[in-house]
Short mmCIF file of C-alpha atoms in Angstrom, two decimals:
data_model
loop_
_atom_site.label_atom_id
_atom_site.label_comp_id
_atom_site.label_asym_id
_atom_site.label_seq_id
_atom_site.Cartn_x
_atom_site.Cartn_y
_atom_site.Cartn_z
CA UNK A 946 -32.62 131.46 -60.58
CA UNK A 947 -28.84 131.67 -61.70
CA UNK A 948 -26.92 128.60 -62.59
CA UNK A 949 -24.76 129.23 -59.40
CA UNK A 950 -27.79 129.31 -57.11
CA UNK A 951 -29.20 126.35 -58.54
CA UNK A 952 -25.93 124.48 -58.03
CA UNK A 953 -25.76 125.64 -54.47
CA UNK A 954 -29.42 124.53 -53.89
CA UNK A 955 -28.75 121.23 -55.36
CA UNK A 956 -25.75 120.79 -52.93
CA UNK A 957 -27.94 121.69 -50.03
CA UNK A 958 -30.58 119.20 -50.95
CA UNK A 959 -27.74 116.31 -51.49
CA UNK A 960 -26.21 117.19 -48.23
CA UNK A 961 -29.56 117.10 -46.57
CA UNK A 962 -30.26 113.65 -48.12
CA UNK A 963 -26.84 112.28 -46.89
CA UNK A 964 -27.38 113.54 -43.28
CA UNK A 965 -27.92 110.78 -40.58
CA UNK A 966 -31.07 110.72 -38.81
CA UNK A 967 -30.84 112.78 -35.71
CA UNK A 968 -32.44 111.32 -32.57
CA UNK A 969 -33.81 113.86 -30.19
CA UNK A 970 -31.89 113.64 -26.90
CA UNK A 971 -34.10 115.86 -24.88
CA UNK A 972 -37.29 114.54 -23.76
CA UNK A 973 -40.43 115.41 -25.52
CA UNK A 974 -42.23 118.47 -24.57
CA UNK A 975 -45.07 117.97 -22.35
CA UNK A 976 -44.15 114.48 -21.33
CA UNK A 977 -42.62 114.01 -17.89
CA UNK A 978 -39.05 113.15 -18.51
CA UNK A 979 -37.56 110.07 -16.73
CA UNK A 980 -35.90 112.14 -14.00
CA UNK A 981 -33.31 109.69 -13.09
CA UNK A 982 -31.87 107.72 -15.97
CA UNK A 983 -28.21 108.02 -15.74
CA UNK A 984 -27.14 105.63 -18.54
CA UNK A 985 -29.23 104.40 -21.36
CA UNK A 986 -27.10 101.08 -21.77
CA UNK A 987 -27.87 100.04 -18.14
CA UNK A 988 -31.67 100.68 -18.57
CA UNK A 989 -31.78 97.53 -20.66
CA UNK A 990 -29.99 95.36 -18.47
CA UNK A 991 -27.94 92.51 -20.01
CA UNK A 992 -29.19 91.40 -23.42
CA UNK A 993 -30.22 87.72 -23.56
CA UNK A 994 -27.95 85.22 -25.00
CA UNK A 995 -28.33 81.54 -26.31
CA UNK A 996 -29.02 79.23 -23.07
CA UNK A 997 -28.83 82.12 -20.69
CA UNK A 998 -31.75 83.85 -18.99
CA UNK A 999 -32.70 87.54 -19.65
CA UNK A 1000 -31.30 89.91 -17.01
CA UNK A 1001 -33.72 93.00 -16.97
CA UNK A 1002 -32.73 95.97 -14.97
CA UNK A 1003 -36.31 97.22 -14.27
CA UNK A 1004 -39.38 95.43 -12.95
CA UNK A 1005 -41.22 96.44 -16.00
CA UNK A 1006 -38.88 94.63 -18.32
CA UNK A 1007 -39.34 91.38 -16.52
CA UNK A 1008 -43.10 91.37 -16.93
CA UNK A 1009 -44.80 90.35 -20.09
CA UNK A 1010 -47.03 92.88 -22.07
CA UNK A 1011 -50.36 93.14 -20.33
CA UNK A 1012 -49.32 91.72 -16.97
CA UNK A 1013 -49.44 95.11 -15.22
CA UNK A 1014 -52.91 95.63 -16.30
CA UNK A 1015 -53.81 92.12 -15.00
CA UNK A 1016 -52.19 92.87 -11.82
CA UNK A 1017 -53.94 96.25 -11.45
CA UNK A 1018 -57.24 94.47 -12.26
CA UNK A 1019 -56.72 91.92 -9.45
CA UNK A 1020 -55.70 94.70 -6.95
CA UNK A 1021 -58.72 96.87 -7.91
CA UNK A 1022 -61.05 93.91 -7.54
CA UNK A 1023 -59.78 93.26 -4.00
CA UNK A 1024 -60.20 96.99 -3.17
CA UNK A 1025 -56.44 97.84 -2.87
CA UNK A 1026 -56.06 100.00 -5.93
CA UNK A 1027 -57.79 103.36 -6.82
CA UNK A 1028 -56.84 105.77 -9.36
CA UNK A 1029 -53.73 104.76 -11.36
CA UNK A 1030 -52.25 104.81 -14.93
CA UNK A 1031 -53.37 101.63 -16.54
CA UNK A 1032 -50.43 99.39 -17.67
CA UNK A 1033 -47.84 101.18 -15.83
CA UNK A 1034 -46.13 100.00 -12.57
CA UNK A 1035 -46.65 103.49 -11.01
CA UNK A 1036 -46.44 104.54 -7.47
CA UNK A 1037 -50.15 103.90 -6.64
CA UNK A 1038 -49.87 100.42 -8.08
CA UNK A 1039 -46.66 99.84 -6.11
CA UNK A 1040 -48.35 101.01 -2.97
CA UNK A 1041 -51.34 98.90 -3.47
CA UNK A 1042 -49.05 95.98 -3.97
CA UNK A 1043 -47.43 96.74 -0.67
CA UNK A 1044 -50.67 97.02 1.18
CA UNK A 1045 -51.80 93.60 -0.26
CA UNK A 1046 -48.62 92.04 0.44
CA UNK A 1047 -48.86 93.30 4.33
CA UNK A 1048 -52.35 91.92 4.34
CA UNK A 1049 -51.11 88.57 3.12
CA UNK A 1050 -48.21 88.44 5.60
CA UNK A 1051 -45.71 88.76 2.67
CA UNK A 1052 -42.66 90.83 2.58
CA UNK A 1053 -44.05 94.47 1.43
CA UNK A 1054 -41.51 95.24 -1.39
CA UNK A 1055 -44.10 96.72 -3.88
CA UNK A 1056 -42.87 94.31 -6.50
CA UNK A 1057 -44.99 91.77 -8.01
CA UNK A 1058 -43.08 88.68 -7.05
CA UNK A 1059 -44.21 85.05 -7.87
CA UNK A 1060 -45.87 84.38 -4.58
CA UNK A 1061 -47.77 87.83 -4.68
CA UNK A 1062 -48.91 87.05 -8.12
CA UNK A 1063 -50.19 83.69 -7.10
CA UNK A 1064 -52.18 85.10 -4.14
CA UNK A 1065 -53.58 87.74 -6.53
CA UNK A 1066 -54.73 84.95 -8.77
CA UNK A 1067 -52.46 86.04 -11.56
CA UNK A 1068 -50.42 83.23 -13.19
CA UNK A 1069 -46.82 83.89 -12.66
CA UNK A 1070 -45.67 82.01 -15.70
CA UNK A 1071 -48.07 84.11 -17.84
CA UNK A 1072 -47.15 87.38 -16.13
CA UNK A 1073 -43.34 86.73 -16.57
CA UNK A 1074 -43.84 85.75 -20.12
CA UNK A 1075 -43.17 82.01 -19.56
CA UNK A 1076 -46.41 80.47 -20.59
CA UNK A 1077 -44.89 78.13 -23.24
CA UNK A 1078 -42.11 77.22 -20.75
CA UNK A 1079 -38.46 77.71 -21.45
CA UNK A 1080 -35.20 75.88 -21.55
CA UNK A 1081 -34.51 73.57 -18.91
CA UNK A 1082 -38.18 72.69 -18.28
CA UNK B 1441 -57.51 34.61 8.58
CA UNK B 1442 -57.85 35.97 12.18
CA UNK B 1443 -54.24 35.32 12.89
CA UNK B 1444 -53.24 37.43 9.80
CA UNK B 1445 -55.38 40.42 10.95
CA UNK B 1446 -53.71 40.21 14.27
CA UNK B 1447 -50.41 40.46 12.90
CA UNK B 1448 -51.32 43.39 10.78
CA UNK B 1449 -52.67 45.27 13.72
CA UNK B 1450 -49.48 44.35 15.73
CA UNK B 1451 -47.36 45.63 12.82
CA UNK B 1452 -49.49 48.87 12.54
CA UNK B 1453 -49.16 49.34 16.35
CA UNK B 1454 -45.35 48.97 16.21
CA UNK B 1455 -45.12 51.55 13.18
CA UNK B 1456 -47.34 54.14 15.27
CA UNK B 1457 -45.23 53.60 18.36
CA UNK B 1458 -42.01 54.07 16.30
CA UNK B 1459 -43.34 57.14 14.54
CA UNK B 1460 -44.59 58.70 17.90
CA UNK B 1461 -41.03 57.93 19.45
CA UNK B 1462 -39.35 59.62 16.50
CA UNK B 1463 -41.42 62.54 16.44
CA UNK B 1464 -40.80 62.92 20.19
CA UNK B 1465 -37.13 62.54 19.66
CA UNK B 1466 -36.75 64.69 16.66
CA UNK B 1467 -36.96 68.00 18.42
CA UNK B 1468 -34.29 67.25 21.02
CA UNK B 1469 -32.10 65.80 18.34
CA UNK B 1470 -32.29 68.71 16.05
CA UNK B 1471 -31.80 71.22 19.16
CA UNK B 1472 -28.48 69.31 19.86
CA UNK B 1473 -27.62 69.43 16.20
CA UNK B 1474 -28.24 73.09 15.84
CA UNK B 1475 -26.01 73.91 19.04
CA UNK B 1476 -23.31 71.74 17.61
CA UNK B 1477 -23.26 73.76 14.32
CA UNK B 1478 -23.45 77.06 16.09
CA UNK B 1479 -20.45 76.01 18.34
CA UNK B 1480 -18.47 75.11 15.27
CA UNK B 1481 -18.60 78.52 13.94
CA UNK B 1482 -15.09 79.88 13.76
CA UNK B 1483 -14.38 83.06 15.53
CA UNK B 1484 -18.09 83.27 16.39
CA UNK B 1485 -20.52 82.18 18.99
CA UNK B 1486 -24.16 81.54 18.69
CA UNK B 1487 -27.29 81.02 20.77
CA UNK B 1488 -31.03 80.55 20.22
CA UNK B 1489 -34.21 80.19 22.25
CA UNK B 1490 -35.63 77.11 20.74
CA UNK B 1491 -35.93 75.17 17.38
CA UNK B 1492 -39.10 73.50 15.84
CA UNK B 1493 -39.36 70.91 13.35
CA UNK B 1494 -42.55 70.12 11.30
CA UNK B 1495 -42.55 66.70 9.60
CA UNK B 1496 -45.86 67.60 8.02
CA UNK B 1497 -44.66 70.48 5.94
CA UNK B 1498 -40.91 69.55 5.95
CA UNK B 1499 -39.80 72.66 7.89
CA UNK B 1500 -37.40 73.68 10.37
CA UNK B 1501 -37.62 76.84 12.44
CA UNK B 1502 -35.33 78.59 14.99
CA UNK B 1503 -36.33 81.31 17.30
CA UNK B 1504 -34.28 83.96 18.92
CA UNK B 1505 -31.14 83.36 17.18
CA UNK B 1506 -28.06 85.34 17.98
CA UNK B 1507 -24.74 85.08 16.39
CA UNK B 1508 -21.72 87.17 17.88
CA UNK B 1509 -18.15 87.77 16.48
CA UNK B 1510 -15.46 87.21 18.94
CA UNK B 1511 -12.84 90.00 19.01
CA UNK B 1512 -9.22 89.34 19.84
CA UNK B 1513 -9.63 90.57 23.41
CA UNK B 1514 -12.61 88.05 24.03
CA UNK B 1515 -15.30 90.85 23.46
CA UNK B 1516 -18.43 89.68 21.58
CA UNK B 1517 -19.66 91.78 18.91
CA UNK B 1518 -23.06 91.50 17.37
CA UNK B 1519 -23.05 90.04 13.98
CA UNK B 1520 -26.33 88.48 13.07
CA UNK B 1521 -29.65 88.00 14.83
CA UNK B 1522 -33.20 86.94 13.90
CA UNK B 1523 -36.22 86.74 15.92
CA UNK B 1524 -37.50 83.96 13.79
CA UNK B 1525 -36.00 82.05 10.80
CA UNK B 1526 -37.59 79.15 9.04
CA UNK B 1527 -36.50 76.79 6.21
CA UNK B 1528 -38.84 74.57 4.44
CA UNK B 1529 -38.67 71.94 1.53
CA UNK B 1530 -41.50 71.64 -1.08
CA UNK B 1531 -42.96 68.24 -0.76
CA UNK B 1532 -44.15 67.99 -4.33
CA UNK B 1533 -40.83 68.96 -5.85
CA UNK B 1534 -39.02 66.49 -3.52
CA UNK B 1535 -41.27 63.59 -4.86
CA UNK B 1536 -40.14 64.57 -8.38
CA UNK B 1537 -36.45 64.47 -7.17
CA UNK B 1538 -35.98 68.17 -6.85
CA UNK B 1539 -34.57 69.90 -3.77
CA UNK B 1540 -36.61 73.16 -3.66
CA UNK B 1541 -36.57 75.26 -0.74
CA UNK B 1542 -38.04 78.47 0.81
CA UNK B 1543 -36.56 80.58 3.73
CA UNK B 1544 -38.09 83.19 5.76
CA UNK B 1545 -36.34 85.49 8.09
CA UNK B 1546 -38.39 87.75 10.62
CA UNK B 1547 -36.63 90.66 12.11
CA UNK B 1548 -33.05 89.74 10.99
CA UNK B 1549 -30.34 92.21 11.84
CA UNK B 1550 -26.94 92.06 10.26
CA UNK B 1551 -24.18 94.29 11.58
CA UNK B 1552 -21.10 94.85 9.31
CA UNK B 1553 -17.98 96.50 10.69
CA UNK B 1554 -15.31 97.97 8.26
CA UNK B 1555 -12.02 97.36 9.92
CA UNK B 1556 -8.76 98.99 9.29
CA UNK B 1557 -7.35 96.93 6.47
CA UNK B 1558 -6.19 97.61 2.86
CA UNK B 1559 -8.75 96.64 0.20
CA UNK B 1560 -7.35 94.30 -2.35
CA UNK B 1561 -7.22 95.74 -5.91
CA UNK B 1562 -8.66 93.79 -8.65
CA UNK B 1563 -8.96 93.87 -12.31
CA UNK B 1564 -12.10 92.64 -14.39
CA UNK B 1565 -10.19 89.74 -15.63
CA UNK B 1566 -9.84 88.40 -12.19
CA UNK B 1567 -13.68 88.42 -11.51
CA UNK B 1568 -14.88 85.49 -9.68
CA UNK B 1569 -15.99 82.33 -11.67
CA UNK B 1570 -19.17 82.57 -9.93
CA UNK B 1571 -20.97 79.90 -12.02
CA UNK B 1572 -18.43 77.29 -11.39
CA UNK B 1573 -18.54 78.00 -7.46
CA UNK B 1574 -22.24 77.59 -7.39
CA UNK B 1575 -22.31 74.45 -9.49
CA UNK B 1576 -20.11 72.86 -6.98
CA UNK B 1577 -22.97 73.05 -4.64
CA UNK B 1578 -25.50 70.27 -4.40
CA UNK B 1579 -28.28 70.59 -6.92
CA UNK B 1580 -31.16 72.65 -5.34
CA UNK B 1581 -33.17 75.71 -5.85
CA UNK B 1582 -34.15 78.46 -3.34
CA UNK B 1583 -37.57 79.24 -4.81
CA UNK B 1584 -38.09 82.16 -2.26
CA UNK B 1585 -36.26 83.88 0.41
CA UNK B 1586 -38.26 86.41 2.17
CA UNK B 1587 -37.03 88.96 4.72
CA UNK B 1588 -39.44 90.95 6.90
CA UNK B 1589 -38.55 93.87 8.99
CA UNK B 1590 -34.89 93.41 8.54
CA UNK B 1591 -31.85 95.65 9.58
CA UNK B 1592 -28.54 96.34 8.32
CA UNK B 1593 -26.18 98.35 10.18
CA UNK B 1594 -22.69 99.39 8.84
CA UNK B 1595 -20.06 100.79 11.12
CA UNK B 1596 -16.92 102.32 9.71
CA UNK B 1597 -14.35 101.80 12.53
CA UNK B 1598 -11.66 103.11 10.33
CA UNK B 1599 -12.71 106.55 11.28
CA UNK B 1600 -12.56 107.88 14.97
CA UNK B 1601 -16.11 109.05 14.78
CA UNK B 1602 -17.27 105.45 13.97
CA UNK B 1603 -19.88 106.73 11.35
CA UNK B 1604 -22.85 104.57 10.71
CA UNK B 1605 -25.27 103.76 8.06
CA UNK B 1606 -28.44 102.19 9.08
CA UNK B 1607 -30.99 100.45 6.85
CA UNK B 1608 -33.87 99.32 8.58
CA UNK B 1609 -37.66 98.13 8.01
CA UNK B 1610 -36.20 96.03 5.18
CA UNK B 1611 -38.73 94.17 3.35
CA UNK B 1612 -37.15 92.00 0.60
CA UNK B 1613 -37.42 88.84 -1.52
CA UNK B 1614 -34.95 86.87 -3.43
CA UNK B 1615 -36.62 84.43 -5.89
CA UNK B 1616 -35.37 81.58 -8.08
CA UNK B 1617 -31.64 81.04 -6.97
CA UNK B 1618 -30.62 77.62 -8.36
CA UNK B 1619 -27.37 75.78 -8.47
CA UNK B 1620 -28.27 74.14 -11.60
CA UNK B 1621 -29.23 75.50 -15.11
CA UNK B 1622 -32.28 73.10 -15.33
CA UNK B 1623 -33.67 73.92 -11.93
CA UNK B 1624 -33.42 77.53 -12.94
CA UNK B 1625 -35.68 77.06 -15.76
CA UNK B 1626 -33.70 79.67 -17.71
CA UNK B 1627 -35.11 82.49 -15.47
CA UNK B 1628 -32.85 85.01 -13.62
CA UNK B 1629 -32.68 85.16 -9.85
CA UNK B 1630 -34.80 88.22 -8.82
CA UNK B 1631 -34.25 90.33 -5.86
CA UNK B 1632 -36.56 93.15 -4.73
CA UNK B 1633 -36.37 95.05 -1.56
CA UNK B 1634 -37.43 98.29 0.30
CA UNK B 1635 -36.27 100.00 3.39
CA UNK B 1636 -35.56 103.14 5.27
CA UNK B 1637 -31.96 104.54 5.41
CA UNK B 1638 -31.10 106.25 8.62
CA UNK B 1639 -34.56 107.83 9.72
CA UNK B 1640 -35.84 109.51 6.78
CA UNK B 1641 -34.57 108.03 3.36
CA UNK B 1642 -37.09 105.69 1.52
CA UNK B 1643 -34.93 103.02 -0.17
CA UNK B 1644 -36.01 100.71 -3.08
CA UNK B 1645 -34.01 98.12 -5.04
CA UNK B 1646 -34.57 95.91 -7.89
CA UNK B 1647 -31.99 93.42 -9.42
CA UNK B 1648 -31.85 90.55 -11.58
CA UNK B 1649 -28.98 88.05 -11.88
CA UNK B 1650 -27.82 84.96 -13.64
CA UNK B 1651 -25.72 83.29 -10.78
CA UNK B 1652 -24.80 80.40 -13.06
CA UNK B 1653 -22.92 82.53 -15.56
CA UNK B 1654 -19.28 82.03 -15.72
CA UNK B 1655 -18.62 85.69 -14.43
CA UNK B 1656 -20.76 88.12 -12.46
CA UNK B 1657 -23.90 88.95 -14.62
CA UNK B 1658 -26.58 91.15 -13.13
CA UNK B 1659 -28.54 94.28 -13.71
CA UNK B 1660 -30.57 96.49 -11.63
CA UNK B 1661 -31.77 99.84 -10.27
CA UNK B 1662 -32.21 101.54 -7.01
CA UNK B 1663 -33.85 104.73 -5.66
CA UNK B 1664 -33.34 106.78 -2.55
CA UNK B 1665 -35.84 109.50 -1.54
CA UNK B 1666 -36.07 112.21 0.86
CA UNK B 1667 -33.08 111.45 3.14
CA UNK B 1668 -32.25 114.41 5.43
CA UNK B 1669 -28.64 115.19 5.06
CA UNK B 1670 -28.02 116.11 8.57
CA UNK B 1671 -28.45 112.41 9.29
CA UNK B 1672 -25.31 111.77 7.40
CA UNK B 1673 -23.23 114.47 9.25
CA UNK B 1674 -21.03 111.99 10.92
CA UNK B 1675 -20.42 109.84 7.69
CA UNK B 1676 -19.57 112.83 5.62
CA UNK B 1677 -17.87 114.67 8.33
CA UNK B 1678 -15.31 111.86 9.16
CA UNK B 1679 -14.34 111.72 5.46
CA UNK B 1680 -14.53 115.51 4.26
CA UNK B 1681 -14.05 117.52 7.45
CA UNK B 1682 -17.28 119.24 6.65
CA UNK B 1683 -20.86 118.08 7.44
CA UNK B 1684 -24.38 118.97 6.03
CA UNK B 1685 -26.44 120.83 8.31
CA UNK B 1686 -29.54 121.12 6.20
CA UNK B 1687 -31.04 119.82 2.98
CA UNK B 1688 -32.28 116.50 1.41
CA UNK B 1689 -30.88 113.92 -0.74
CA UNK B 1690 -32.58 111.95 -3.57
CA UNK B 1691 -30.46 109.48 -5.28
CA UNK B 1692 -31.01 107.00 -8.34
CA UNK B 1693 -28.70 104.15 -9.40
CA UNK B 1694 -28.73 101.90 -12.35
CA UNK B 1695 -26.14 99.33 -12.75
CA UNK B 1696 -25.34 96.02 -14.74
CA UNK B 1697 -22.41 93.59 -14.77
CA UNK B 1698 -21.47 91.57 -17.75
CA UNK B 1699 -18.54 89.23 -17.57
CA UNK B 1700 -17.44 90.69 -14.31
CA UNK B 1701 -17.32 94.20 -15.66
CA UNK B 1702 -19.66 96.50 -13.59
CA UNK B 1703 -21.01 99.64 -15.21
CA UNK B 1704 -23.73 102.23 -14.43
CA UNK B 1705 -24.51 105.44 -13.08
CA UNK B 1706 -25.58 107.27 -9.83
CA UNK B 1707 -27.67 110.40 -10.04
CA UNK B 1708 -27.75 112.26 -6.61
CA UNK B 1709 -29.97 115.29 -6.18
CA UNK B 1710 -29.12 117.29 -3.26
CA UNK B 1711 -31.92 119.95 -2.39
CA UNK B 1712 -31.44 123.02 -0.30
CA UNK B 1713 -28.24 121.87 1.21
CA UNK B 1714 -25.78 123.71 3.38
CA UNK B 1715 -22.66 122.53 5.18
CA UNK B 1716 -20.94 123.35 8.52
CA UNK B 1717 -17.32 122.32 9.49
CA UNK B 1718 -17.09 119.07 11.31
CA UNK B 1719 -13.90 119.90 12.87
CA UNK B 1720 -12.50 122.95 14.60
CA UNK B 1721 -9.83 124.95 12.71
CA UNK B 1722 -9.54 127.26 9.80
CA UNK B 1723 -9.17 124.36 7.12
CA UNK B 1724 -12.49 122.81 7.70
CA UNK B 1725 -14.10 126.32 7.94
CA UNK B 1726 -12.69 127.39 4.62
CA UNK B 1727 -13.77 123.98 3.16
CA UNK B 1728 -17.29 124.55 4.49
CA UNK B 1729 -17.34 128.00 2.91
CA UNK B 1730 -16.29 126.70 -0.63
CA UNK B 1731 -18.71 123.81 -0.42
CA UNK B 1732 -21.60 126.17 0.37
CA UNK B 1733 -20.32 128.22 -2.79
CA UNK B 1734 -20.05 125.34 -5.14
CA UNK B 1735 -23.59 124.18 -4.04
CA UNK B 1736 -24.87 127.40 -5.02
CA UNK B 1737 -22.85 127.51 -8.33
CA UNK B 1738 -23.97 124.04 -9.35
CA UNK B 1739 -27.70 124.47 -8.30
CA UNK B 1740 -30.02 123.65 -11.25
CA UNK B 1741 -32.41 126.06 -12.66
CA UNK B 1742 -35.65 124.24 -11.91
CA UNK B 1743 -38.11 126.78 -10.60
CA UNK B 1744 -38.81 126.31 -6.83
CA UNK B 1745 -36.03 123.88 -6.30
CA UNK B 1746 -32.70 124.56 -4.95
CA UNK B 1747 -31.19 121.28 -6.15
CA UNK B 1748 -27.67 120.17 -7.21
CA UNK B 1749 -27.85 117.23 -9.66
CA UNK B 1750 -25.22 115.49 -11.49
CA UNK B 1751 -24.54 111.87 -12.69
CA UNK B 1752 -21.62 109.87 -11.64
CA UNK B 1753 -20.68 106.98 -13.69
CA UNK B 1754 -19.94 103.63 -11.92
CA UNK B 1755 -17.04 101.61 -13.21
CA UNK B 1756 -16.53 98.14 -12.16
CA UNK B 1757 -14.21 95.87 -10.30
CA UNK B 1758 -15.06 93.18 -8.00
CA UNK B 1759 -13.17 93.64 -4.74
CA UNK B 1760 -13.37 90.18 -3.40
CA UNK B 1761 -12.69 87.15 -5.59
CA UNK B 1762 -14.94 84.90 -3.52
CA UNK B 1763 -17.79 87.47 -3.98
CA UNK B 1764 -21.15 86.09 -4.87
CA UNK B 1765 -23.98 87.99 -6.89
CA UNK B 1766 -26.03 89.07 -4.12
CA UNK B 1767 -23.52 90.48 -1.74
CA UNK B 1768 -21.67 92.19 -4.77
CA UNK B 1769 -24.90 93.94 -5.76
CA UNK B 1770 -25.28 95.10 -2.34
CA UNK B 1771 -21.72 96.22 -2.10
CA UNK B 1772 -22.01 98.17 -5.39
CA UNK B 1773 -25.17 99.94 -4.14
CA UNK B 1774 -23.43 100.90 -0.89
CA UNK B 1775 -20.30 102.11 -2.68
CA UNK B 1776 -22.21 104.05 -5.28
CA UNK B 1777 -24.29 105.55 -2.51
CA UNK B 1778 -21.16 106.78 -0.71
CA UNK B 1779 -19.50 108.00 -3.71
CA UNK B 1780 -22.68 109.71 -5.03
CA UNK B 1781 -23.22 111.39 -1.77
CA UNK B 1782 -19.80 112.95 -1.61
CA UNK B 1783 -19.86 114.03 -5.14
CA UNK B 1784 -23.25 115.34 -4.78
CA UNK B 1785 -22.35 117.59 -1.94
CA UNK B 1786 -19.33 119.03 -3.43
CA UNK B 1787 -20.77 119.54 -6.58
CA UNK B 1788 -17.69 118.57 -8.25
CA UNK B 1789 -18.24 114.98 -9.84
CA UNK B 1790 -15.30 113.14 -11.43
CA UNK B 1791 -16.46 113.11 -15.02
CA UNK B 1792 -15.73 109.94 -17.36
CA UNK B 1793 -14.92 110.04 -20.97
CA UNK B 1794 -13.83 107.65 -23.52
CA UNK B 1795 -11.28 110.09 -24.73
CA UNK B 1796 -9.53 112.65 -22.67
CA UNK B 1797 -11.50 115.97 -22.62
CA UNK B 1798 -10.04 119.44 -22.29
CA UNK B 1799 -10.72 121.65 -19.34
CA UNK B 1800 -13.36 123.81 -21.20
CA UNK B 1801 -15.24 120.72 -22.37
CA UNK B 1802 -15.14 119.24 -18.73
CA UNK B 1803 -16.52 122.59 -17.48
CA UNK B 1804 -19.24 122.76 -20.11
CA UNK B 1805 -20.47 119.43 -19.25
CA UNK B 1806 -20.61 120.10 -15.32
CA UNK B 1807 -22.27 123.44 -15.79
CA UNK B 1808 -24.68 122.37 -18.39
CA UNK B 1809 -28.40 122.15 -17.13
CA UNK B 1810 -29.08 119.50 -19.75
CA UNK B 1811 -29.22 115.98 -18.57
CA UNK B 1812 -27.60 114.68 -21.75
CA UNK B 1813 -24.45 116.53 -20.92
CA UNK B 1814 -23.42 114.04 -18.36
CA UNK B 1815 -20.01 114.58 -16.82
CA UNK B 1816 -17.47 112.04 -17.63
CA UNK B 1817 -14.35 110.75 -15.77
CA UNK B 1818 -11.15 111.22 -17.61
CA UNK B 1819 -9.32 107.90 -18.82
CA UNK B 1820 -6.15 109.42 -17.21
CA UNK B 1821 -7.55 108.78 -13.72
CA UNK B 1822 -8.36 105.03 -14.41
CA UNK B 1823 -6.44 102.21 -12.97
#
């Protein structure tokens, strides 16, 4: 390898090392892209500040990890939920929630609100990630 | 000893008689009070079938409520009605010194009419001091508001066609709305709702808010699926002179407001759409032809789907300085819907950008099939 070629190679390696990591902007192949996600910033809602509550933009963000599975389990136990994606607030889960809410004479929103959680036997404080209590308690 | 027992029995009998008399009097008293409150509504008149009060579970219910707005000519226009509305207090919380309530509305219907008046322009710095307004109220927490089988009718009287948007079969809940920080338990107010728009569009909405923040603070998302565009013919036709005659609309919206500044995006997807002139004349016909052409040009390349998709940014101002969180959320959704619909149909979204973009860049964004190439509005057009 000539000296000029070696220098060029070294420059390319250095340039590569200095490049900022590139985040893929297109969805991963094979995975279903979220079809309707207009603005990334809005997905996260309003970040929590000291002394102020969190303001999530999506129902999933309001629920604690594992809460959806607990809800799905309670719905399946009562015969409202069949095939579904475990741990995801997917369409079958939302439909099952609506059916359960109708059976309980509650507003059929398909969202696991506190009253629905209580009637499903799921602790709302735990499901909303407030087991230890919060400010103002 | 015997005399003492006799006195006790007499006292108990008196208490019993007083309680029975109070219970018998409470319904007529509350009925009278309800009539008085309804009669005191400015520019409105109200009536109801009956009211019921339960001392046992501290609740008040009203059946067949109907409130009408009185127009200048004396004509009564429907404003709000509900088959049954109930309000109850939680006894356990009351014992602890907290006023915590629950409200349920069965078959409520709200009719909103847009009259001919100029909307007031307002900057974000003028956003209402929501938190201060709410804290002026007595300390209480609305634990749950539940709406079953509700209706919302919006009539645009500014147009001669009087186009209507009809949201019905509304099922909704609002939880944890408090007037004090301690009562809110550092949790947001949560709104969840579903309904049907016109006859075919399935609508869902989720939002959370911090009503005690100094300025409007909320976030959420909504979705509309399978709305037949022909059902919006009068609404679009009155504005654009052309009306859709076929096709379906799906729409997603995400929004958030921090410190009174509202931002977000609307993504309408118009499938297999076509238009026809809404009025007679060459102008509307030409417009319809161009709209059909632009719908074809902007159709995406998803096999088997003749759809037009774009993303329209929302930017925030709060129209009414007295606005509260929930009506503002609903207002944003309505505005975004109307705007998204117009832009989705025309295929010519007003893009938004941090810096002015040249024509080529704008065209590249608009024509790109990639979602990342979201069109942007130009700063030049901002107020």
